[in-house]
PDB file of C-alpha atoms in Angstrom:
ATOM      1  CA  VAL A   1      63.849 134.238 106.170  1.00 37.00           C
ATOM      2  CA  ASN A   2      61.858 135.576 103.092  1.00 39.00           C
ATOM      3  CA  ALA A   3      60.311 139.065 103.688  1.00 41.00           C
ATOM      4  CA  ILE A   4      58.027 141.561 102.205  1.00 44.00           C
ATOM      5  CA  ARG A   5      58.953 144.901 103.403  1.00 46.00           C
ATOM      6  CA  GLY A   6      57.201 148.179 102.903  1.00 46.00           C
ATOM      7  CA  LEU A   7      53.963 147.242 101.389  1.00 53.00           C
ATOM      8  CA  ARG A   8      51.815 150.054 101.331  1.00 60.00           C
ATOM      9  CA  GLY A   9      47.995 150.397 101.401  1.00 79.00           C
ATOM     10  CA  ASN A  10      45.288 149.355 103.815  1.00 90.00           C
ATOM     11  CA  ILE A  11      44.209 145.645 103.516  1.00 90.00           C
ATOM     12  CA  THR A  12      40.674 144.437 104.377  1.00 90.00           C
ATOM     13  CA  LEU A  13      39.874 140.714 104.419  1.00 90.00           C
ATOM     14  CA  ASN A  14      36.443 139.168 104.284  1.00 91.00           C
ATOM     15  CA  GLY A  15      35.692 135.588 104.796  1.00 90.00           C
ATOM     16  CA  ALA A  16      32.382 133.768 105.425  1.00 89.00           C
ATOM     17  CA  ASP A  17      31.529 130.740 107.852  1.00 85.00           C
ATOM     18  CA  GLY A  18      33.035 127.528 106.639  1.00 87.00           C
ATOM     19  CA  ASN A  19      35.142 129.533 104.115  1.00 91.00           C
ATOM     20  CA  PRO A  20      37.588 131.874 106.076  1.00 90.00           C
ATOM     21  CA  ALA A  21      39.884 134.411 104.383  1.00 90.00           C
ATOM     22  CA  VAL A  22      43.325 133.275 105.067  1.00 91.00           C
ATOM     23  CA  PHE A  23      46.431 135.550 105.765  1.00 91.00           C
ATOM     24  CA  GLU A  24      49.684 133.665 105.815  1.00 90.00           C
ATOM     25  CA  PRO A  25      53.218 135.418 105.958  1.00 91.00           C
ATOM     26  CA  GLY A  26      55.847 133.175 104.730  1.00 84.00           C
ATOM     27  CA  THR A  27      56.268 131.430 101.507  1.00 82.00           C
ATOM     28  CA  ILE A  28      56.494 127.799  99.961  1.00 76.00           C
ATOM     29  CA  ASP A  29      59.576 126.178  98.552  1.00 79.00           C
ATOM     30  CA  TYR A  30      57.924 124.488  95.649  1.00 80.00           C
ATOM     31  CA  GLU A  31      61.010 122.678  94.851  1.00 85.00           C
ATOM     32  CA  ALA A  32      61.279 121.051  98.439  1.00 78.00           C
ATOM     33  CA  GLY A  33      57.511 121.124  98.814  1.00 74.00           C
ATOM     34  CA  ALA A  34      58.038 122.844 102.013  1.00 77.00           C
ATOM     35  CA  PHE A  35      56.744 125.967 104.073  1.00 78.00           C
ATOM     36  CA  VAL A  36      59.398 128.701 104.601  1.00 85.00           C
ATOM     37  CA  PRO A  37      58.836 131.117 107.623  1.00 89.00           C
ATOM     38  CA  GLY A  38      58.880 134.645 106.559  1.00 90.00           C
ATOM     39  CA  THR A  39      57.782 138.280 107.725  1.00 92.00           C
ATOM     40  CA  PHE A  40      55.135 140.250 106.274  1.00 92.00           C
ATOM     41  CA  THR A  41      55.469 143.966 106.998  1.00 91.00           C
ATOM     42  CA  LEU A  42      52.765 146.493 105.969  1.00 91.00           C
ATOM     43  CA  GLY A  43      53.512 149.968 105.966  1.00 89.00           C
ATOM     44  CA  SER A  44      56.745 151.602 107.174  1.00 88.00           C
ATOM     45  CA  ASP A  45      58.232 153.814 109.653  1.00 87.00           C
ATOM     46  CA  SER A  46      57.100 156.927 107.695  1.00 89.00           C
ATOM     47  CA  GLN A  47      53.793 155.381 106.238  1.00 88.00           C
ATOM     48  CA  THR A  48      50.725 153.854 108.521  1.00 91.00           C
ATOM     49  CA  ASN A  49      48.843 151.341 106.941  1.00 92.00           C
ATOM     50  CA  ASN A  50      46.145 149.136 108.667  1.00 94.00           C
ATOM     51  CA  LEU A  51      45.103 145.618 108.422  1.00 94.00           C
ATOM     52  CA  THR A  52      41.463 144.804 109.302  1.00 94.00           C
ATOM     53  CA  PHE A  53      39.913 141.187 109.453  1.00 94.00           C
ATOM     54  CA  ALA A  54      36.446 141.904 108.899  1.00 91.00           C
ATOM     55  CA  THR A  55      34.485 138.694 108.849  1.00 89.00           C
ATOM     56  CA  SER A  56      35.659 135.148 109.528  1.00 92.00           C
ATOM     57  CA  CYS A  57      39.425 135.375 108.945  1.00 94.00           C
ATOM     58  CA  THR A  58      42.295 133.324 109.813  1.00 95.00           C
ATOM     59  CA  LEU A  59      46.169 134.478 110.538  1.00 95.00           C
ATOM     60  CA  LYS A  60      48.012 131.350 109.619  1.00 94.00           C
ATOM     61  CA  ILE A  61      51.605 131.397 111.297  1.00 95.00           C
ATOM     62  CA  GLY A  62      53.970 128.860 110.053  1.00 93.00           C
ATOM     63  CA  ALA A  63      56.782 127.469 112.705  1.00 94.00           C
ATOM     64  CA  THR A  64      59.685 125.036 111.716  1.00 91.00           C
ATOM     65  CA  ALA A  65      62.811 124.128 112.894  1.00 90.00           C
ATOM     66  CA  GLU A  66      64.178 127.229 110.926  1.00 89.00           C
ATOM     67  CA  GLY A  67      62.044 129.627 112.652  1.00 90.00           C
ATOM     68  CA  VAL A  68      58.547 131.286 113.141  1.00 95.00           C
ATOM     69  CA  SER A  69      56.624 133.493 110.600  1.00 95.00           C
ATOM     70  CA  ALA A  70      55.512 136.986 111.717  1.00 96.00           C
ATOM     71  CA  LEU A  71      53.403 139.816 110.715  1.00 96.00           C
ATOM     72  CA  VAL A  72      54.134 143.481 111.299  1.00 95.00           C
ATOM     73  CA  VAL A  73      51.698 146.161 110.724  1.00 95.00           C
ATOM     74  CA  ASN A  74      52.843 149.701 110.763  1.00 94.00           C
ATOM     75  CA  GLY A  75      49.440 150.775 111.729  1.00 94.00           C
ATOM     76  CA  THR A  76      46.397 149.278 113.437  1.00 94.00           C
ATOM     77  CA  PHE A  77      45.313 145.567 113.216  1.00 95.00           C
ATOM     78  CA  THR A  78      41.485 145.201 113.673  1.00 95.00           C
ATOM     79  CA  LEU A  79      39.676 141.908 114.295  1.00 94.00           C
ATOM     80  CA  SER A  80      36.078 141.255 113.974  1.00 91.00           C
ATOM     81  CA  GLY A  81      35.713 139.099 116.800  1.00 88.00           C
ATOM     82  CA  ASN A  82      35.169 135.889 115.133  1.00 91.00           C
ATOM     83  CA  ASP A  83      38.829 135.377 113.965  1.00 94.00           C
ATOM     84  CA  THR A  84      41.237 132.498 114.293  1.00 95.00           C
ATOM     85  CA  LEU A  85      45.118 132.583 115.063  1.00 96.00           C
ATOM     86  CA  SER A  86      46.231 129.162 113.620  1.00 95.00           C
ATOM     87  CA  ILE A  87      49.790 128.258 114.100  1.00 95.00           C
ATOM     88  CA  VAL A  88      50.973 125.268 112.223  1.00 92.00           C
ATOM     89  CA  GLY A  89      54.231 123.261 112.811  1.00 91.00           C
ATOM     90  CA  PRO A  90      55.788 119.861 113.387  1.00 91.00           C
ATOM     91  CA  GLU A  91      53.842 117.578 115.782  1.00 90.00           C
ATOM     92  CA  ASP A  92      56.674 117.596 118.318  1.00 90.00           C
ATOM     93  CA  VAL A  93      56.663 121.228 119.202  1.00 89.00           C
ATOM     94  CA  HIS A  94      60.405 120.729 120.452  1.00 88.00           C
ATOM     95  CA  LYS A  95      61.529 120.757 116.852  1.00 91.00           C
ATOM     96  CA  ILE A  96      60.893 124.552 116.833  1.00 93.00           C
ATOM     97  CA  PRO A  97      63.740 126.385 118.458  1.00 93.00           C
ATOM     98  CA  ALA A  98      62.936 127.370 122.182  1.00 93.00           C
ATOM     99  CA  GLY A  99      62.259 130.845 122.682  1.00 94.00           C
ATOM    100  CA  ASP A 100      59.669 133.718 122.606  1.00 95.00           C
ATOM    101  CA  TYR A 101      58.757 134.795 119.035  1.00 96.00           C
ATOM    102  CA  ALA A 102      56.789 138.075 118.464  1.00 96.00           C
ATOM    103  CA  ILE A 103      54.490 136.653 115.697  1.00 96.00           C
ATOM    104  CA  VAL A 104      52.341 139.687 115.426  1.00 97.00           C
ATOM    105  CA  THR A 105      53.444 143.225 116.007  1.00 97.00           C
ATOM    106  CA  THR A 106      51.611 146.595 115.626  1.00 96.00           C
ATOM    107  CA  THR A 107      52.423 150.139 116.189  1.00 95.00           C
ATOM    108  CA  GLU A 108      48.727 150.754 117.372  1.00 94.00           C
ATOM    109  CA  ALA A 109      47.071 148.760 120.111  1.00 89.00           C
ATOM    110  CA  MET A 110      44.907 145.765 118.661  1.00 92.00           C
ATOM    111  CA  ASN A 111      40.927 146.140 119.448  1.00 92.00           C
ATOM    112  CA  ARG A 112      40.607 142.525 120.628  1.00 91.00           C
ATOM    113  CA  PRO A 113      42.211 139.229 121.100  1.00 92.00           C
ATOM    114  CA  PHE A 114      41.648 136.459 118.539  1.00 94.00           C
ATOM    115  CA  ALA A 115      38.386 134.327 119.329  1.00 94.00           C
ATOM    116  CA  THR A 116      40.131 131.061 118.633  1.00 95.00           C
ATOM    117  CA  VAL A 117      43.862 130.101 118.940  1.00 96.00           C
ATOM    118  CA  LEU A 118      44.905 126.565 117.287  1.00 96.00           C
ATOM    119  CA  TYR A 119      48.127 124.325 117.016  1.00 95.00           C
ATOM    120  CA  ASN A 120      47.702 122.081 113.767  1.00 94.00           C
ATOM    121  CA  GLY A 121      43.986 122.638 114.230  1.00 94.00           C
ATOM    122  CA  SER A 122      43.662 121.867 118.044  1.00 95.00           C
ATOM    123  CA  PRO A 123      43.375 124.321 120.692  1.00 94.00           C
ATOM    124  CA  VAL A 124      46.892 125.454 121.472  1.00 92.00           C
ATOM    125  CA  ALA A 125      46.475 124.730 125.278  1.00 88.00           C
ATOM    126  CA  GLY A 126      47.159 121.198 124.785  1.00 86.00           C
ATOM    127  CA  SER A 127      50.404 121.650 122.621  1.00 90.00           C
ATOM    128  CA  GLY A 128      52.567 122.985 125.439  1.00 90.00           C
ATOM    129  CA  LEU A 129      52.783 126.244 123.389  1.00 93.00           C
ATOM    130  CA  LYS A 130      51.870 129.452 125.139  1.00 94.00           C
ATOM    131  CA  VAL A 131      50.345 132.453 123.120  1.00 95.00           C
ATOM    132  CA  ARG A 132      50.124 135.808 125.113  1.00 94.00           C
ATOM    133  CA  GLN A 133      48.583 138.736 123.421  1.00 92.00           C
ATOM    134  CA  GLU A 134      49.879 142.250 124.891  1.00 91.00           C
ATOM    135  CA  ALA A 135      48.484 145.694 123.464  1.00 89.00           C
ATOM    136  CA  ASN A 136      50.795 145.900 120.588  1.00 94.00           C
ATOM    137  CA  ARG A 137      51.936 142.349 119.922  1.00 95.00           C
ATOM    138  CA  ILE A 138      50.996 138.472 120.199  1.00 96.00           C
ATOM    139  CA  VAL A 139      54.180 136.380 121.350  1.00 96.00           C
ATOM    140  CA  LEU A 140      54.392 132.819 120.862  1.00 96.00           C
ATOM    141  CA  ARG A 141      56.403 130.841 123.424  1.00 94.00           C
ATOM    142  CA  VAL A 142      58.173 127.742 122.579  1.00 93.00           C
ATOM    143  CA  PRO A 143      59.289 125.744 125.808  1.00 88.00           C
ATOM    144  CA  ARG A 144      62.525 124.209 126.287  1.00 81.00           C
ATOM    145  CA  THR A 145      62.689 120.639 126.059  1.00 68.00           C
ATOM    146  CA  GLY A 146      61.089 118.806 128.897  1.00 53.00           C
ATOM    147  CA  MET A 147      64.239 117.183 130.163  1.00 47.00           C
ATOM    148  CA  THR A 148      64.824 116.788 133.791  1.00 44.00           C
ATOM    149  CA  VAL A 149      68.060 116.578 135.586  1.00 49.00           C
ATOM    150  CA  ILE A 150      68.449 114.927 138.915  1.00 53.00           C
ATOM    151  CA  VAL A 151      71.256 115.414 140.874  1.00 58.00           C
ATOM    152  CA  ARG A 152      72.067 113.228 143.856  1.00 51.00           C
TER     153      ARG A 152
END
C-alpha cells in the first residue's frame, strides 16, 4: 500500500456544480494501468492540520482485491454540505476482501455527513456495501460472500 505520511499544511478544495474538486488517496500503476489503494495522511501526531471541502467536492476511495484506500486527517475534516463520497471498485463487491475498513479517520469530529454516497456512480445502498459515519471516522463494511449453508 502506498502512503504519503506527514504532509503538513491546511488544504482547502473548491469545486463547482458539474465540475467537482476530486481528492483521491492512492496512486496509479501506469505500467499496469491500474489503481493502487493507498493512505493519504495529513499532519502528524505532533502537528494538527485541517482538510476543508469548501464547495462541490468529491472524496474518491478506491477498493480492489488488494485493499481499500484511506484518508487520515490529524485535525479537522470539514464538509460543505453538498459533497460526495464516491467509492470505486469491482462490479462484484465480493472481490474486495470482506471486513470493516476505516476509509476516513480524523482526530477532531467531522462537522456533517457526506450529502451523497456512491459506489461506481450509483447509490451505495444498492451495492450490498454499508457505509457508517461515526464522530471521527467513516467505515466501509464489505460483506462476506452470500453463501448459505444448509445442514440437514
